[in-house]
Coordinates of C-alpha atoms in Angstrom, one line a residue:
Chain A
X158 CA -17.9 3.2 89.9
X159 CA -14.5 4.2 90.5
X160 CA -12.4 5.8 87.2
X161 CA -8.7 5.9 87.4
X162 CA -7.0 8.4 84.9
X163 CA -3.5 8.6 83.9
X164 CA -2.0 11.6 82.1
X165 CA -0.3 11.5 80.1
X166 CA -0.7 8.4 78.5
X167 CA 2.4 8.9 76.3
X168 CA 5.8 10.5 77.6
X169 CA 8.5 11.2 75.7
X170 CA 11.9 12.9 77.4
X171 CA 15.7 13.4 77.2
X172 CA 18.0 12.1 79.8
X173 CA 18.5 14.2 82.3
X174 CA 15.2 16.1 82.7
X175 CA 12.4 16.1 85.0
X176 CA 9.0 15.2 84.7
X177 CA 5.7 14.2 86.6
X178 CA 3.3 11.6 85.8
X179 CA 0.0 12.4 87.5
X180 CA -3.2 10.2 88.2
X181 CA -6.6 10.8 88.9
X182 CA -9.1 8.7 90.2
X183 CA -12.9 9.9 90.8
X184 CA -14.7 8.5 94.3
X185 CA -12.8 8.4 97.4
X186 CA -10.0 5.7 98.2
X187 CA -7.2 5.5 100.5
X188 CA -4.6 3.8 99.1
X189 CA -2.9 4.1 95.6
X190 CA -0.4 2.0 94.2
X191 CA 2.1 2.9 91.5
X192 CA 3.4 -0.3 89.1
X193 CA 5.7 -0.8 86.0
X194 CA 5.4 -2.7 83.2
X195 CA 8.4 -3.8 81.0
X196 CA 7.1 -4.8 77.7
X197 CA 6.3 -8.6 77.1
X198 CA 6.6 -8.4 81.5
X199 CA 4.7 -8.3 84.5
X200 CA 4.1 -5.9 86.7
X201 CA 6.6 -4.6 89.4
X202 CA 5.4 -3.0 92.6
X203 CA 6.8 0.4 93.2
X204 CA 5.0 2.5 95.5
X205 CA 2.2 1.6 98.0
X206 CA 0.8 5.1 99.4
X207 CA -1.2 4.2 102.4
X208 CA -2.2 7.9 103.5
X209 CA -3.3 11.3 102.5
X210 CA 0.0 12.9 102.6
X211 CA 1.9 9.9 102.0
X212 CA 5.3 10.3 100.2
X213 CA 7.8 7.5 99.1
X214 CA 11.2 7.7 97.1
X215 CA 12.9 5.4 94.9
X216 CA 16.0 6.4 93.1
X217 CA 15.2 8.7 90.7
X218 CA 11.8 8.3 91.5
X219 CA 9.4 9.7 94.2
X220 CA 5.5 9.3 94.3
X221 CA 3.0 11.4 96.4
X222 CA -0.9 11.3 97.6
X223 CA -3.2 13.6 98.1
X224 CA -6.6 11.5 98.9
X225 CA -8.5 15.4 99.6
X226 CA -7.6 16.1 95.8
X227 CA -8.1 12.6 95.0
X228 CA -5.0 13.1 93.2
X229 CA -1.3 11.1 93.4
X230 CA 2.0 11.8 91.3
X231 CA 4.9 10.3 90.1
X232 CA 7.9 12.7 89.7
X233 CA 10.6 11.9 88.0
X234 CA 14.0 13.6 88.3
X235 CA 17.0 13.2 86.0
X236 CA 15.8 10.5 83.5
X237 CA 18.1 7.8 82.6
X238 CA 17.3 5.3 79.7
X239 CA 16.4 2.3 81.8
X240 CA 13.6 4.0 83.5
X241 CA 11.8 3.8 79.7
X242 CA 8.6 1.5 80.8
X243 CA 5.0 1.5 81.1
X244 CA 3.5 2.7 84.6
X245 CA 0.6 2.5 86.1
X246 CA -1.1 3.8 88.5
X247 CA -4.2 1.6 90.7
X248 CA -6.7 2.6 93.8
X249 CA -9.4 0.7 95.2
X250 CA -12.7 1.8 96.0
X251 CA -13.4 3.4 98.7
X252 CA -13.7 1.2 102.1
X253 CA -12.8 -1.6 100.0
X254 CA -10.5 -4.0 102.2
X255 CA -9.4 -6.2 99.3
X256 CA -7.3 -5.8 95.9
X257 CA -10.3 -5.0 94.0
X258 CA -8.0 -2.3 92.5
X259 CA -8.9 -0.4 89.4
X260 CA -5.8 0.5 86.9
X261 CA -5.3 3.6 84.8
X262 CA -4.9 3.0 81.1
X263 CA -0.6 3.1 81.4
X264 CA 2.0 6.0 80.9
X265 CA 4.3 5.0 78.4
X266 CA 7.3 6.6 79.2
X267 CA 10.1 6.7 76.9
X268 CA 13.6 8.3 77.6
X269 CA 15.8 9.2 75.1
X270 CA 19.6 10.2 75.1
Chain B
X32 CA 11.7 -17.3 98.1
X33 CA 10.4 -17.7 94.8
X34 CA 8.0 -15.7 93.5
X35 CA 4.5 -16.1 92.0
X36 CA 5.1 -18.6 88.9
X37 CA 2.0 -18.8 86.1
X38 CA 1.4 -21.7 83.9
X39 CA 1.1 -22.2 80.9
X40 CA 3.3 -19.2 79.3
X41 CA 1.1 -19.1 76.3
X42 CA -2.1 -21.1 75.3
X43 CA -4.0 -20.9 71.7
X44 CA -7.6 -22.4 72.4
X45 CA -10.7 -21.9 69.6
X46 CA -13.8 -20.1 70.5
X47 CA -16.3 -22.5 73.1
X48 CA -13.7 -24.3 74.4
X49 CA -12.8 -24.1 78.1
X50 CA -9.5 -23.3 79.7
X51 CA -7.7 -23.5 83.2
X52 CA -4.9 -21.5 84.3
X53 CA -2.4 -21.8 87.1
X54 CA -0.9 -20.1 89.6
X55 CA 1.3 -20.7 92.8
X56 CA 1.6 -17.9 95.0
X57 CA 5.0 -16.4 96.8
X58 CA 5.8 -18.1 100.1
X59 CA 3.9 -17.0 103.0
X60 CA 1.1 -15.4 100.7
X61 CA -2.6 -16.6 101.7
X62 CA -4.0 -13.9 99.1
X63 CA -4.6 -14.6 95.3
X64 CA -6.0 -12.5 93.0
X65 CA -6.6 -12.4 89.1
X66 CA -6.8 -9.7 86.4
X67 CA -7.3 -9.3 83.0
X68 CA -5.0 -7.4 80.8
X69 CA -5.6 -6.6 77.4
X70 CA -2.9 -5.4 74.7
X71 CA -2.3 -2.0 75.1
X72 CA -4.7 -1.3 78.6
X73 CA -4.6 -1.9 82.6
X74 CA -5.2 -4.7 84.0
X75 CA -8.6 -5.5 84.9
X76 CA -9.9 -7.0 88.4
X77 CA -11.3 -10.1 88.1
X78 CA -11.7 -11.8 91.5
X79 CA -9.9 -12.7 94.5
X80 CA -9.8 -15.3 97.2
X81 CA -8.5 -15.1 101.0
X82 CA -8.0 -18.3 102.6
X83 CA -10.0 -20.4 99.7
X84 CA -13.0 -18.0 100.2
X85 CA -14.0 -15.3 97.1
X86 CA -14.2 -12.3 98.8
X87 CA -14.3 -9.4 96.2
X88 CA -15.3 -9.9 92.4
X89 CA -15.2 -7.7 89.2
X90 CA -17.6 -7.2 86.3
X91 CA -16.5 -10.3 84.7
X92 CA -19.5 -13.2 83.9
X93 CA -19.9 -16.5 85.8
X94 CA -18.3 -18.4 83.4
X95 CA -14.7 -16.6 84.3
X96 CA -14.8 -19.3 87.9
X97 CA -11.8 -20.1 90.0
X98 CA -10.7 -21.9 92.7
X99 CA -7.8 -21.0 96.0
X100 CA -6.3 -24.5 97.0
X101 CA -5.4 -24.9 100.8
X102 CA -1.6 -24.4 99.9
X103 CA -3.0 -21.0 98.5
X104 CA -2.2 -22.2 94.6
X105 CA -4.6 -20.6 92.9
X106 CA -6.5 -21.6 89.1
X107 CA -8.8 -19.5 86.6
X108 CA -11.4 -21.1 84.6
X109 CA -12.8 -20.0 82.2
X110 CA -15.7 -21.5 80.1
X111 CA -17.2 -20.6 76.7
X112 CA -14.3 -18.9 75.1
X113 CA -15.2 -15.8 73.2
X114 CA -12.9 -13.4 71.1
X115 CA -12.5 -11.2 73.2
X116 CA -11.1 -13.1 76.0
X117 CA -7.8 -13.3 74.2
X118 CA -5.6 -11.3 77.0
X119 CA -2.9 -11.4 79.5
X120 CA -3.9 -13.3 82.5
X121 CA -2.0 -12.1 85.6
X122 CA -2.4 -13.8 88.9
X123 CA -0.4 -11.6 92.0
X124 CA -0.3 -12.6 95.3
X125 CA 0.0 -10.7 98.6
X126 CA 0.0 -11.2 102.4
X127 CA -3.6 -10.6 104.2
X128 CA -6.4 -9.3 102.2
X129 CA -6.7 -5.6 103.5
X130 CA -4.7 -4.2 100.9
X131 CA -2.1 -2.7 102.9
X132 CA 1.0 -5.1 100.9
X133 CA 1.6 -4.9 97.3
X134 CA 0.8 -7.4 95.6
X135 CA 2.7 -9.4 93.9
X136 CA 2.6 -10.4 90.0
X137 CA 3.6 -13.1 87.8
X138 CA 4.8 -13.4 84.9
X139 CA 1.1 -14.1 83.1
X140 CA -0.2 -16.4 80.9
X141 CA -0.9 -14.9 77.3
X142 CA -4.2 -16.6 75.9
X143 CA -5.0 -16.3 72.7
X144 CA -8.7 -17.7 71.1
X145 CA -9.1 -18.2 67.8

């Protein structure tokens, strides 16, 4: 059974600095999707990573795959207050040609001036 | 293009009773799928249909049904309320089934059993 872990769960940072969210998941997959979660909203795609390798910016932030290490990041660079959310991370199993995806628990990032 | 659009918002329903919720996909989206998510966690898988057909299901029992209409709409049934079923229902929507699209959420319906 595939296991998707997020660490950390909780993020607290200043404006301005850097940080990386990273995600684990534990039987081979080749995709990984990154989402946020506003509280009280839905989820907003940000990422679909579609290879081993695969790297894809956004603004401030810029997610990565590594299917060998079974490992994916979100980096974020130079926080800003409205990037304060919940993401998540999702994979689904390996093979698996539908949205049977499995979600991490959540990063709760907050950014603070 | 509108997006994927839930109803109801919010529903209160006691324990046994049974409960439907809806869902109309984004434009052009033959895909539907439905997850749970409870307060404070991921959402969880709980089935999705391709062209009216289920073609992938979670751990979720029998009585969690649904249904993919041939304008793609999409509803969740579920029967036999329990406790624990209060939750965030999400239905997201995406073009083809291989996964290679994001999907696409709505904004939920919040179900709460008593």
């Amino acid at each position: 059974e595939l296991k998707v872990e997020q660490n950390p769960l909780f993020l607290s940072m200043q404006e301005g600095k850097n940080y990386t969210i990273y995600c684990n998941y534990s039987t081979t997959s080749d995709r990984l999707y990154w989402y946020r979660q506003d509280p009280g909203k839905s989820l907003e795609s940000l990422f679909v990573l579609l290879s081993n390798g695969a790297v894809k910016q956004e603004g401030r932030l810029m997610a990565s795959l590594d299917t060998k290490a079974r490992l994916s990041t979100l980096h974020i660079t130079a926080a800003v207050h409205d990037l304060s959310a919940t993401y998540f991370c999702a994979a689904p199993p390996g093979g698996g040609s539908n949205y049977k995806l499995t979600f991490g628990k959540g990063t709760l990032l907050t950014v603070n001036p | 293009e509108t997006g994927v659009t839930q109803s109801p918002t919010h529903l209160i329903k006691t324990r046994g009773q049974q409960v439907t919720l809806r869902c109309s996909s984004q434009s052009g989206h033959n895909t539907v799928s439905w997850y749970q998510q409870a307060l404070g966690q991921g959402p969880q898988f709980i089935f999705q249909y391709y062209r009216e057909e289920e073609n992938g299901r979670g751990n979720f029992p029998p009585r969690f049904s649904g249904l993919q209409f041939p304008n793609y709409s999409s509803e969740l049934n579920v029967n036999a309320l329990e406790l624990d079923d209060s939750a965030l229902y999400l239905c997201a929507s995406s073009s083809g089934s291989e996964g290679r699209s994001p999907l696409h959420f709505g904004n939920g319906t919040r179900l709460t059993v008593t």
